[in-house]
Coordinates of C-alpha atoms in Angstrom, one line a residue:
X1 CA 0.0 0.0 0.0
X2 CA 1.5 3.5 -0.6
X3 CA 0.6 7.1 0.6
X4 CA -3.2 7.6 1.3
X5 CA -5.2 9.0 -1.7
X6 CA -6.7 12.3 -2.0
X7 CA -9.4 11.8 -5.3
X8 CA -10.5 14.8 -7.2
X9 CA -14.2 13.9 -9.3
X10 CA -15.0 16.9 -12.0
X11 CA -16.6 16.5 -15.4
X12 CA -14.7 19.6 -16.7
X13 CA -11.3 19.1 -17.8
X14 CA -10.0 22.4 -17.4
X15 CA -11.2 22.8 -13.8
X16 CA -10.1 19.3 -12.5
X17 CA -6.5 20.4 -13.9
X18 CA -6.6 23.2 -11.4
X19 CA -7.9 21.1 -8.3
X20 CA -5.1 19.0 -8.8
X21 CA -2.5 20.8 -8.9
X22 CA -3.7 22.8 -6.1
X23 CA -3.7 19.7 -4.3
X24 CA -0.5 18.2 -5.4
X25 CA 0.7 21.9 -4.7
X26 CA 0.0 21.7 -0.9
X27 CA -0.5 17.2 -0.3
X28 CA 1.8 15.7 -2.9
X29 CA 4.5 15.0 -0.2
X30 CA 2.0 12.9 2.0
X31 CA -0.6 11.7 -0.1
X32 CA -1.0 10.4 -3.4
X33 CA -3.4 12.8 -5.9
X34 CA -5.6 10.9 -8.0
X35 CA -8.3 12.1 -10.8
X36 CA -11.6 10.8 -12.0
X37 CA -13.7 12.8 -14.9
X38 CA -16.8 11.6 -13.6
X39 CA -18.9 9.8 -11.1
X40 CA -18.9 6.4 -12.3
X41 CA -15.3 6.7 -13.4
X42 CA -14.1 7.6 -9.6
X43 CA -16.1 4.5 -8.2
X44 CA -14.0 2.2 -10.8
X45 CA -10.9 4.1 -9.5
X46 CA -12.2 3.5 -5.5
X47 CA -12.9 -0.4 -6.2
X48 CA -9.0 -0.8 -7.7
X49 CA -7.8 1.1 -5.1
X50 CA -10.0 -0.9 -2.6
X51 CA -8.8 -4.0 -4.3
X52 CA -5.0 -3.2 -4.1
X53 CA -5.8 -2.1 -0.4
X54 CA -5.2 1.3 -0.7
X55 CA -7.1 3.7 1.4
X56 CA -9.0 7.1 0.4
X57 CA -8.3 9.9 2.7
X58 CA -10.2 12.7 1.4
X59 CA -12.9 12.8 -1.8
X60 CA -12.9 16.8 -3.7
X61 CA -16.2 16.2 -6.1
X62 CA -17.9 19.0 -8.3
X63 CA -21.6 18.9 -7.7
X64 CA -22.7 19.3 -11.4
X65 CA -21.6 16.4 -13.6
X66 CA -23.6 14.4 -16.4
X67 CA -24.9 10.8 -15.4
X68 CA -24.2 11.4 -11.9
X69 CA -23.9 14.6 -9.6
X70 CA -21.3 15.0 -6.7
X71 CA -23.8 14.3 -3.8
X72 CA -25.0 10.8 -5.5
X73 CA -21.2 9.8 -5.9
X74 CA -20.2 10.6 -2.2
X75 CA -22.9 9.0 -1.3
X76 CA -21.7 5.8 -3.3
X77 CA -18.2 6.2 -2.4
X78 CA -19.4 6.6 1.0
X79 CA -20.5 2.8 0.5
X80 CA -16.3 1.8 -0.3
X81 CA -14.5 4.2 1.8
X82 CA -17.0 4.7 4.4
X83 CA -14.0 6.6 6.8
X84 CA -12.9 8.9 4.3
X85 CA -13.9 12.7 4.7
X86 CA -16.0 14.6 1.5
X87 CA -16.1 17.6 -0.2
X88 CA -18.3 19.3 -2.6
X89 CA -17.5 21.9 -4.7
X90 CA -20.7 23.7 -5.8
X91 CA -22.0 26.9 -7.8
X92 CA -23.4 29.4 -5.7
X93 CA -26.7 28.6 -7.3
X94 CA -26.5 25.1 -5.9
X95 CA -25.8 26.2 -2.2
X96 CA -29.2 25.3 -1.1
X97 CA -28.4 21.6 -2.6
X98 CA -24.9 21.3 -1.0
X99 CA -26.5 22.4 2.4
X100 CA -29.2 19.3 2.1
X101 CA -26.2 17.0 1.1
X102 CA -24.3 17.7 4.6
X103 CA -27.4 15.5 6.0
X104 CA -28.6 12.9 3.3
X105 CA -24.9 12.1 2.0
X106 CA -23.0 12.8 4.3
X107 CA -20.5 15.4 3.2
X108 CA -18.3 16.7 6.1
X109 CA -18.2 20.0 3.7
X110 CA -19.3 22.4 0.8
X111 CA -16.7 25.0 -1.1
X112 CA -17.7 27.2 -3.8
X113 CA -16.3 27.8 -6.6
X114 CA -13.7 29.8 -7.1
X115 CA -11.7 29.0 -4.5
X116 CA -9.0 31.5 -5.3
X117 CA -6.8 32.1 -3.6
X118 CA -6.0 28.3 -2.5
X119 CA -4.2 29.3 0.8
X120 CA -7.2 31.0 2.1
X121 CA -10.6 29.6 0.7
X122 CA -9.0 25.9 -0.1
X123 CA -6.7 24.5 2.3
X124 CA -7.6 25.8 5.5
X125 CA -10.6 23.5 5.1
X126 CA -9.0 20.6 3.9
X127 CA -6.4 20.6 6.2
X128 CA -9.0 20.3 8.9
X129 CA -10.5 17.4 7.4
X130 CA -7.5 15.6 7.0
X131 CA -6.1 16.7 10.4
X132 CA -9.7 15.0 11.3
X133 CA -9.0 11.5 9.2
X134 CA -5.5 11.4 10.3
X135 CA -6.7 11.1 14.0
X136 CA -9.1 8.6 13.9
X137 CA -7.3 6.8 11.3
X138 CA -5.0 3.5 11.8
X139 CA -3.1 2.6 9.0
X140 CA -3.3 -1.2 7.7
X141 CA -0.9 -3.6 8.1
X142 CA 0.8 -3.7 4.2
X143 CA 2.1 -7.2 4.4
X144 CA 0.8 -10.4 3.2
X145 CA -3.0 -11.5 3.8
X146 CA -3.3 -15.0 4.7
X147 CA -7.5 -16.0 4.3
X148 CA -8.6 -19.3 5.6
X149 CA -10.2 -21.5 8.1
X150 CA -8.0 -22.6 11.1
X151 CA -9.0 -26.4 10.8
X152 CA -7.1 -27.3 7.7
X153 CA -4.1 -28.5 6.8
X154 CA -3.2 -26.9 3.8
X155 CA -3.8 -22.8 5.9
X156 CA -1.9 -24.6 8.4
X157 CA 1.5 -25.2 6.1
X158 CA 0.5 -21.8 4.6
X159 CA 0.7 -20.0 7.2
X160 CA 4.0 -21.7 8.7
X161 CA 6.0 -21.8 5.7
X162 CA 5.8 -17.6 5.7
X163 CA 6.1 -17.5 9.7
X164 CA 9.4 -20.0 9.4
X165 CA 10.8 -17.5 6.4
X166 CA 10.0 -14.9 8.6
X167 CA 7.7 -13.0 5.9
X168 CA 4.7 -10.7 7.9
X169 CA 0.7 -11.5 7.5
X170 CA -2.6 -11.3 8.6
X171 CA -3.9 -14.5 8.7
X172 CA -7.9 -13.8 8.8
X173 CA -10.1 -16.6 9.2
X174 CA -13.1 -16.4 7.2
X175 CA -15.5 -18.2 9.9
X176 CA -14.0 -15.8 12.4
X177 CA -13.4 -12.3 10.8
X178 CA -15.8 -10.3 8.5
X179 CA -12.8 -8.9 6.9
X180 CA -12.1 -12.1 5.6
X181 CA -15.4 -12.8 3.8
X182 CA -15.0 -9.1 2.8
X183 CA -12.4 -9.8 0.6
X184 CA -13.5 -13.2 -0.5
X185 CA -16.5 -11.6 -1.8
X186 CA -14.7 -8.1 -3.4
X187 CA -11.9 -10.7 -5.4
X188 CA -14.4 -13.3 -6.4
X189 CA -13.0 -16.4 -4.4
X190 CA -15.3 -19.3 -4.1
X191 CA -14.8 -20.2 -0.5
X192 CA -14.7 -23.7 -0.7
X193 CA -10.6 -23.1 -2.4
X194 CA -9.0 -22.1 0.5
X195 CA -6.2 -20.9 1.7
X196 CA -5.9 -17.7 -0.2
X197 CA -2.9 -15.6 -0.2
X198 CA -3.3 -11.5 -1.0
X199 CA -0.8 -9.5 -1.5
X200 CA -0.2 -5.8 -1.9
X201 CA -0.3 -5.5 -5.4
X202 CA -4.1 -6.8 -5.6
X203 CA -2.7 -10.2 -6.9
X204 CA -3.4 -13.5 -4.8
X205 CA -2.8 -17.0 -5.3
X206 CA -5.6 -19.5 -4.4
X207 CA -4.4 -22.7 -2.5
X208 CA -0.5 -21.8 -3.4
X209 CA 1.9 -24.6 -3.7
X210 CA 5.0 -24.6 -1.7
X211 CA 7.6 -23.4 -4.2
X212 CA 5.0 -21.3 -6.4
X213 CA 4.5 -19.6 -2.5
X214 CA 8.1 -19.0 -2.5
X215 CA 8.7 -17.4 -5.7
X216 CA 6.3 -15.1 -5.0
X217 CA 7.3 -13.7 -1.8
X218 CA 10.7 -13.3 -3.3
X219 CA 12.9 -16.3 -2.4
X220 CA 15.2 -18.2 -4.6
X221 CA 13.9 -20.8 -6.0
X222 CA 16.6 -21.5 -9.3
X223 CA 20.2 -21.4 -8.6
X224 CA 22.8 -18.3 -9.9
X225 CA 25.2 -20.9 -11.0
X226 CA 25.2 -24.7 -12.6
X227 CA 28.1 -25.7 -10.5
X228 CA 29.6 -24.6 -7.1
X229 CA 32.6 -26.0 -5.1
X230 CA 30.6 -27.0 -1.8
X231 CA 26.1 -28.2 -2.4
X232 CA 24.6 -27.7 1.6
X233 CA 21.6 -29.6 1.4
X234 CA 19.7 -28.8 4.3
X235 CA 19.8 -25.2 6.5
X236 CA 19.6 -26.5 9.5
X237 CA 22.2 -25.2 12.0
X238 CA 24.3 -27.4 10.7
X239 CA 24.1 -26.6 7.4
X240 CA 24.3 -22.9 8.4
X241 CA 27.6 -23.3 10.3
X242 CA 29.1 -25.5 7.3
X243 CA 28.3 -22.2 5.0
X244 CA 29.5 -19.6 7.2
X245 CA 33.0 -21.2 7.3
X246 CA 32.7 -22.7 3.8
X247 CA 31.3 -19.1 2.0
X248 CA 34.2 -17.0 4.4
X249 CA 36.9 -19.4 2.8
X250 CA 36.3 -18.8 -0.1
X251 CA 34.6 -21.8 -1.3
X252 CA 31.2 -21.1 -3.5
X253 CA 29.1 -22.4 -1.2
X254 CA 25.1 -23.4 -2.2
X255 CA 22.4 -24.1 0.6
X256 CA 19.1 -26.3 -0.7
X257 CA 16.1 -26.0 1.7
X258 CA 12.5 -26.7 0.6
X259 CA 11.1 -25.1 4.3
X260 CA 13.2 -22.8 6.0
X261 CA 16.0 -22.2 7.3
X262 CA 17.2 -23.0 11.3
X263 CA 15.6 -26.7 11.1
X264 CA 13.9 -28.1 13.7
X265 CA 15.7 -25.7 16.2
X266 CA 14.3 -22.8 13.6
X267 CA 10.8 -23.5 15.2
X268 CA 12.1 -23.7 19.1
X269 CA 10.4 -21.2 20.8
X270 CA 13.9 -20.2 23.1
X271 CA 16.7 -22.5 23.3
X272 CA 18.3 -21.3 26.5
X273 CA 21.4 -23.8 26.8
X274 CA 23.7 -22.6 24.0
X275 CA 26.7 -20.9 24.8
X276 CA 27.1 -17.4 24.5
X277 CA 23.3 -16.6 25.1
X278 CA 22.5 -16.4 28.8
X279 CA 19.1 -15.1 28.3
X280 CA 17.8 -17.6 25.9
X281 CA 17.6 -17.3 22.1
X282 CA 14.4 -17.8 20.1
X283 CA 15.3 -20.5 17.4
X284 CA 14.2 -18.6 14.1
X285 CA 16.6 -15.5 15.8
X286 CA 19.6 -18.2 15.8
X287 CA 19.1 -19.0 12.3
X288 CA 18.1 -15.5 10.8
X289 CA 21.7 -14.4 12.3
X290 CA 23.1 -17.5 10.9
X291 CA 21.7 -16.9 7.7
X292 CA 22.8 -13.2 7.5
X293 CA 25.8 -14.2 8.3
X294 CA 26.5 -16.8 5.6
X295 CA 25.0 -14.4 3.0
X296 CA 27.4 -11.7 3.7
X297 CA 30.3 -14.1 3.2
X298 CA 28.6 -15.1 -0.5
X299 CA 26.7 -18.1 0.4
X300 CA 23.7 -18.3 -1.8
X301 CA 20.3 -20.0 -0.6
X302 CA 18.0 -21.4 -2.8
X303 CA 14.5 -22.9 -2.2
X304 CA 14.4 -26.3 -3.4
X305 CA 13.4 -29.4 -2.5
X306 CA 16.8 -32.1 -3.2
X307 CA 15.4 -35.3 -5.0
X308 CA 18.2 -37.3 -5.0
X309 CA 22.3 -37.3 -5.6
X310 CA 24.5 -38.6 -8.0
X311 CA 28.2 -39.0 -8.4
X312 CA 29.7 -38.6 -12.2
X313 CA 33.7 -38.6 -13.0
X314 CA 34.3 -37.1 -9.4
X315 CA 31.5 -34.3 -9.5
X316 CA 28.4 -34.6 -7.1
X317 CA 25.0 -33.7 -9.0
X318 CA 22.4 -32.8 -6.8
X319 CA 18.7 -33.1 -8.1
X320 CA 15.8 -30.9 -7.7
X321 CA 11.7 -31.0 -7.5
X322 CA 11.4 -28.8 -10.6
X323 CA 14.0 -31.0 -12.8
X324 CA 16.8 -29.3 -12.5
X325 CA 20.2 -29.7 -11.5
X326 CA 23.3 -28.3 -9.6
X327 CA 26.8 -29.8 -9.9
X328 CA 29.6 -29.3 -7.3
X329 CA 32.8 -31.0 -6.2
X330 CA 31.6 -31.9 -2.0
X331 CA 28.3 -32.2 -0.9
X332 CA 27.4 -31.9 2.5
X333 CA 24.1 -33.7 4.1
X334 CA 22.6 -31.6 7.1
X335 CA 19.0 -32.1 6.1
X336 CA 18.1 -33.2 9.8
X337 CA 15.7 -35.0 11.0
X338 CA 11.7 -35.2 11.3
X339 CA 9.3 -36.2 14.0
X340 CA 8.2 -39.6 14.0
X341 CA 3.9 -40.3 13.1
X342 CA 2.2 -41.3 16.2
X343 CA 0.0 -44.1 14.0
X344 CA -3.4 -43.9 16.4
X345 CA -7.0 -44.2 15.5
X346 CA -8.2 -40.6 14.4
X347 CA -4.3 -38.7 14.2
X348 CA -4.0 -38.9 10.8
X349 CA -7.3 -37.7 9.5
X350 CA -6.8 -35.0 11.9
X351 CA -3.7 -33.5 11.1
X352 CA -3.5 -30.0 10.5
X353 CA -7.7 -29.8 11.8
X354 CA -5.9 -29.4 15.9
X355 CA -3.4 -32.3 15.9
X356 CA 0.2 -31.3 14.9
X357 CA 3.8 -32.4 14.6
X358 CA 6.3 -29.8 16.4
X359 CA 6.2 -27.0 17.9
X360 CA 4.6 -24.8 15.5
X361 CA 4.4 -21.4 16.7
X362 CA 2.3 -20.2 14.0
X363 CA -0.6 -22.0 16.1
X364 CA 0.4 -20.7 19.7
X365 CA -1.6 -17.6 19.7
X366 CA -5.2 -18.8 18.3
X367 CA -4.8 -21.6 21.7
X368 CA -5.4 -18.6 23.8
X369 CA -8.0 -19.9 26.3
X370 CA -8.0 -23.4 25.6
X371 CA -6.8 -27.0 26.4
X372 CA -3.5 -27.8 25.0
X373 CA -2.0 -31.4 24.6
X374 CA 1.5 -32.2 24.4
X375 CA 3.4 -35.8 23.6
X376 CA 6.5 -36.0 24.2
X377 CA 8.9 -35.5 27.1
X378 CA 12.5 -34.6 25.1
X379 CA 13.9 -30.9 25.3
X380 CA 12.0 -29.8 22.1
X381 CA 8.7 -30.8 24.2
X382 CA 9.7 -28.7 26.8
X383 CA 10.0 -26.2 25.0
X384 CA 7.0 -26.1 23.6
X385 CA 4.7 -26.7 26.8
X386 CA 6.8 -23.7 28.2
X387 CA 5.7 -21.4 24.7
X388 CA 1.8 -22.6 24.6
X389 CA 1.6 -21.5 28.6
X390 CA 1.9 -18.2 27.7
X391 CA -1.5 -18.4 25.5
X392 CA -3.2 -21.6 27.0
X393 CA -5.5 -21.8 29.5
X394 CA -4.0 -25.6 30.3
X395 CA -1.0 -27.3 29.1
X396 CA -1.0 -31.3 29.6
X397 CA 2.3 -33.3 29.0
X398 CA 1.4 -36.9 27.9
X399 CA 5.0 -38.8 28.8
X400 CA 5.5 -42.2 28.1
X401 CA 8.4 -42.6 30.6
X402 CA 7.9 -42.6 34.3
X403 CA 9.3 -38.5 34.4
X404 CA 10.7 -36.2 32.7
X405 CA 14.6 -36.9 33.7
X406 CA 15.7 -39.3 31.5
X407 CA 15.4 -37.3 28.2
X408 CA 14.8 -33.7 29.4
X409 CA 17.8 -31.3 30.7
X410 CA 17.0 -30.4 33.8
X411 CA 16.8 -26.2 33.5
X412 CA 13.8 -27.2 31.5
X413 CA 12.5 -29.5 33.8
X414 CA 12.7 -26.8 36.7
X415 CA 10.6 -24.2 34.4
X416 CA 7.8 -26.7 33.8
X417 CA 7.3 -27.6 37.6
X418 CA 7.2 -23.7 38.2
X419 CA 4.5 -22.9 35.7
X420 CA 1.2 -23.2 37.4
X421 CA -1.1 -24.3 34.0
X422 CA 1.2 -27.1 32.6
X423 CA 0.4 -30.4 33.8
X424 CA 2.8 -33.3 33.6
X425 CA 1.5 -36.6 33.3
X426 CA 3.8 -39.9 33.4
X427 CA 3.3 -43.2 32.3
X428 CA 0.3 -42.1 29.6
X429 CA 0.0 -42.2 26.0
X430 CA -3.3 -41.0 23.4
X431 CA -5.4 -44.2 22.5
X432 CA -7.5 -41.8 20.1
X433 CA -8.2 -38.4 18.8
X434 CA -11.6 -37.9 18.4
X435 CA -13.7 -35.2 16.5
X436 CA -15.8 -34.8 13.4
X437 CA -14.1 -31.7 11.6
X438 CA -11.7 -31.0 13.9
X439 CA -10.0 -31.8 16.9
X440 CA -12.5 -32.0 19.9
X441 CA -11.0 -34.2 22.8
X442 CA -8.8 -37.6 23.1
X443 CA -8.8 -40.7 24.6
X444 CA -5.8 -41.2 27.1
X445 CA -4.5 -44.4 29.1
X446 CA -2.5 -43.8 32.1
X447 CA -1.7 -45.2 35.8
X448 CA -5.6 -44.3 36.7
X449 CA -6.9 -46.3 33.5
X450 CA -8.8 -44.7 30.0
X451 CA -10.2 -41.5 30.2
X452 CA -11.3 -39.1 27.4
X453 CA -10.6 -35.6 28.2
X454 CA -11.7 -32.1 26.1
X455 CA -8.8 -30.9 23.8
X456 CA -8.5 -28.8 21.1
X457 CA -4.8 -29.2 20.0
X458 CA -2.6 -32.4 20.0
X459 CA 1.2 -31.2 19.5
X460 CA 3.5 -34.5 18.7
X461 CA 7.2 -34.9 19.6
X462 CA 7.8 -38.4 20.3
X463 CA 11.4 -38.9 18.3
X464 CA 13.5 -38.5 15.4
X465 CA 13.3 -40.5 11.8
X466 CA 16.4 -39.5 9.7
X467 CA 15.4 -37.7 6.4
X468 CA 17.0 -39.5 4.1
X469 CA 14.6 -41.5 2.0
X470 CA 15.5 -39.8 -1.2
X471 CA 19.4 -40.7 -1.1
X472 CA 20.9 -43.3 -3.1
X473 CA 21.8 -47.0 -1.7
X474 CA 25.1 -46.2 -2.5
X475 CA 25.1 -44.0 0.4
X476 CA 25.5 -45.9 4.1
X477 CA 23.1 -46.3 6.8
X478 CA 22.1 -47.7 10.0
X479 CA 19.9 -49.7 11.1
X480 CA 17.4 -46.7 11.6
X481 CA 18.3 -44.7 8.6
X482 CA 20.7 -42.6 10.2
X483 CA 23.6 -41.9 7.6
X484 CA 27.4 -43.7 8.5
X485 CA 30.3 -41.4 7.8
X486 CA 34.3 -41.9 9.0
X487 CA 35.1 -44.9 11.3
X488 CA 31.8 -46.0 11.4
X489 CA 31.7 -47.4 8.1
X490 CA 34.2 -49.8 9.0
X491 CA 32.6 -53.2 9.7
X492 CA 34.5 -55.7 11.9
X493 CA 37.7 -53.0 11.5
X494 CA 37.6 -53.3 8.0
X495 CA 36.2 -50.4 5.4
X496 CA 32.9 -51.3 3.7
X497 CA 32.8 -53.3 0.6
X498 CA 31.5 -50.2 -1.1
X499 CA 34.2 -47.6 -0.2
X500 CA 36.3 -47.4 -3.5
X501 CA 39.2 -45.3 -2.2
X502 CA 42.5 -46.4 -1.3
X503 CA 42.6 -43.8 1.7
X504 CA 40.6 -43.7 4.3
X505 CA 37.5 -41.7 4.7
X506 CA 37.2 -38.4 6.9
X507 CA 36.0 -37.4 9.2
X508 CA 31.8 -36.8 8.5
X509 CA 32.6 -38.4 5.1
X510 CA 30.1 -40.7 3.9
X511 CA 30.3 -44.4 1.9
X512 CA 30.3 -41.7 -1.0
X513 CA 33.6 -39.7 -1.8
X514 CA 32.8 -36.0 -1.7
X515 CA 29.5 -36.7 0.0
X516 CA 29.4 -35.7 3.4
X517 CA 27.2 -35.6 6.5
X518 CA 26.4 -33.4 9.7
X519 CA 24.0 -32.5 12.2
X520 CA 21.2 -35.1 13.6
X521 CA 21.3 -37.0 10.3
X522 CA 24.2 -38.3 11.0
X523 CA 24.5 -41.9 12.6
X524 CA 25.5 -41.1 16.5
X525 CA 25.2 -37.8 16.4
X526 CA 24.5 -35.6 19.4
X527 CA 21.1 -34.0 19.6
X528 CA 21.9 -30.5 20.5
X529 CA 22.1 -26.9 19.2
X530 CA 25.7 -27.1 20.0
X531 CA 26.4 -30.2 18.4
X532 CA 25.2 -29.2 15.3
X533 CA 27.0 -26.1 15.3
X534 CA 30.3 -27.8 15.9
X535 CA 29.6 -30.9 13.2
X536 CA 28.4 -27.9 10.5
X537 CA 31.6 -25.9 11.2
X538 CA 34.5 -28.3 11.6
X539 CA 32.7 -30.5 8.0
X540 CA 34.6 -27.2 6.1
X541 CA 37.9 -28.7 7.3
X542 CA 37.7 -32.0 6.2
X543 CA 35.9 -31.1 2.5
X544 CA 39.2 -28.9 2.2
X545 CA 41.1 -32.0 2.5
X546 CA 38.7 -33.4 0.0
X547 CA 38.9 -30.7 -2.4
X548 CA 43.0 -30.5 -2.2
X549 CA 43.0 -33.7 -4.4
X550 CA 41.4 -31.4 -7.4

């Protein structure tokens, strides 16, 4: 949206010429001066404006005009811009009219013609009706409008896919907010073809896939280059720290994420165990820094989703969801980890309708008042139960374990027994999530035996699956997907069978030469910010050693 606009309405050329520049004359610098030659054509001028989401301060019309006088336009316009203020500029003959206008349409005031000079007979006046609109006037928020129903999936991934990238909106739910159906109705939506996105330009995009979504808010989604010395797939903190010391020495360093960057720390609400922050650290802070950071040094992003890997005469080609392809000499792996499904009756079908997997912030607000389910007992649980008690009016902790101090540190432990509405409860687990639409309340086993309690969100953290389903065979794995890299892919002290080197692998280097792996992915790795960090920074040194061979 730009500056407010000032519209001038007059069927005479000559004397519209001279409004406007008396108004440009004396607004130009703080509003925009627009022109209409006759009713009907001001009303198509106040329904683009309205559709771009602009906003009308101040309507100047002439009060004789063919087709359709001044007072019957204000009184339509009224019908658009019902806030804005309106003027009439009249004949003395017609001062009788202009008076009867004040009541029946509205109009905050009448000048008559001539107005010469401006300073005296003009702008006095209209500076006190703007002085007026600027008072009771808020201005709208400019970003991104987000309109659909909370009880879907596809809002849902909308909405966190731009609060991950960190882009603003109003997310306006059209069963809840009258704006909502407003602009439903004034673009022509059908309702039934939600989410839609709006953007500032008047342009929108109706049920937006992710990467069409991404173009379109400006992110990269095709690469600068065809080939690059080091391929990051994955922006987690790993991947971050690998291209913040690949990038700053001097290597041309590519990062693939389909999502956005910081990972599953990205969404942590504050991670308050990682060195250097003694107050805590939100997780989409950590990795907006960490992303500055690696952009200054020349690191490039791109969102992508990675298909799959291949190696050709020494080069690593990484694939892409749209086709294409990006070649480079080392490849690092950081693509993290996801949360496992919790396979009960009713989770499935209710996914993205109140149930949830991870901590998705995007959701925390709308809980305000409600009953709150958490599964899980690991740190990223914690964190989470600690983030929906600020908004919740009750915040259960479904553990399978008989407490919390076996997989949770213990500062988070401490914070969770302090906060009056979070509940923990040992030794349960959800049977079934019940509701017909939506999420409505679930069916819980514990020490006391089944119960079925009200609950309108289910948020699910109950352990790690490697993301690694779309690498090739050739590349190593545990038992539980988890990618082998150095030592570990020696069997019985011997190297794999399928480790075609006469050297021995580095450090983080996978069953693939060139292809290496870090962060959560990786087979035995820690599962901590700091961790990550480390296995993302200290990758760089051994793909140097990789790369001296070229």
């Amino acid at each position: 949206m730009g500056k407010p606009v000032i519209l001038a309405v007059d069927d005479d050329v000559s004397v519209l010429e001279m409004v406007v520049q008396d108004l440009r004359r004396q607004y130009g610098a703080n509003y925009r001066i627009q022109r209409a030659a006759s009713g009907q054509a001001a009303l198509d001028t106040c329904d683009q404006l309205k559709k771009r989401g602009d906003v009308v301060a101040l309507f100047v019309s002439d009060q004789r005009m063919p087709g359709m006088s001044g007072v019957e336009f204000l009184g339509k316009a009224m019908e658009i811009y019902p806030d804005a203020k309106r003027a009439l500029l009249t004949a003395y003959a017609d001062t009788e009219a202009a008076i009867q206008a004040i009541n029946t349409a509205k109009i905050n005031y009448y000048l008559t013609k001539p107005w010469d000079p401006p300073e005296e007979r003009l702008y006095p006046v209209l500076n006190d009706l703007l002085e007026t609109w600027k008072e009771d006037y808020k201005a709208p928020f400019e970003g991104l409008r987000v309109v659909g129903p909370r009880y879907t999936l596809r809002d849902h991934q909308v909405r966190d896919f731009l609060s991950r990238n960190q882009v603003p909106y109003v997310w306006l739910d059209p069963e809840q907010n009258a704006e909502g159906v407003d602009l439903l109705t004034r673009f022509k939506l059908d309702d039934h073809k939600l989410p839609v996105v709006l953007f500032g330009d008047g342009s929108y995009l109706v049920q937006p896939g992710q990467m069409e979504l991404a173009g379109k808010i400006g992110l990269r989604t095709q690469a600068t280059k065809e080939f690059y010395d080091l391929v990051i797939v994955g922006a987690g903190l790993a991947g971050l720290a690998a291209a913040v010391y690949g990038a700053s020495e001097g290597l041309r360093t590519l990062i693939i994420e389909d999502e956005a960057p910081g990972g599953q720390a990205g969404s942590s609400s504050r991670i308050e165990n990682y060195l250097g922050f003694p107050e805590g650290v939100r997780g989409e802070d950590l990795a907006r820094r960490a992303l500055i950071q690696a952009t200054r040094f020349g690191a490039e992003l791109l969102t992508q989703k990675a298909t799959g890997v291949r190696t050709e005469s020494n080069y690593n080609i990484v694939q892409l969801a749209d086709g294409r392809e990006v070649s480079c000499h080392a490849c690092l792996i950081a693509v993290g980890v996801y949360y496992k499904r919790l396979a009960t009756p009713g989770v499935e079908r209710l996914t993205g309708a109140g149930v949830y997997y991870g901590a998705t912030m995007t959701e925390a607000r709308a809980y305000s008042g409600e009953n709150v389910y958490i599964v899980g007992g690991a740190n990223s649980a914690g964190q989470a139960a600690m983030y929906f008690s600020k908004y919740a009016k009750q915040v259960t902790m479904l553990v399978r374990g008989e407490s919390l101090k076996a997989s949770m540190s213990k500062y988070l432990i401490d914070q969770i027994a302090a906060t009056s509405n979070i509940e923990v409860k040992a030794c349960c687990q959800v049977l079934e999530a019940m509701g017909e639409t939506r999420l409505s309340c679930l069916k819980i086993c514990g020490p006391g035996g089944d119960e079925t309690v009200e609950a309108t969100g289910l948020f699910i953290f109950i352990g790690a699956a490697p993301n690694t389903d779309w690498l090739p065979d050739t590349i190593m794995r545990d038992s539980n997907g988890f990618l082998l890299s150095g030592n570990d892919l020696k069997v019985d002290g011997k190297m794999a069978k399928n480790w075609n080197q006469p050297r021995e692998p580095y450090l983080l280097e996978t069953s693939v030469p060139g292809i290496f792996v870090a962060g959560d992915v990786r087979h035995g790795s820690i599962k901590r910010v700091a961790s990550a960090v480390g296995e993302g920074s200290i990758s760089v040194q051994f793909i140097h050693q990789y790369l001296a061979h070229f």
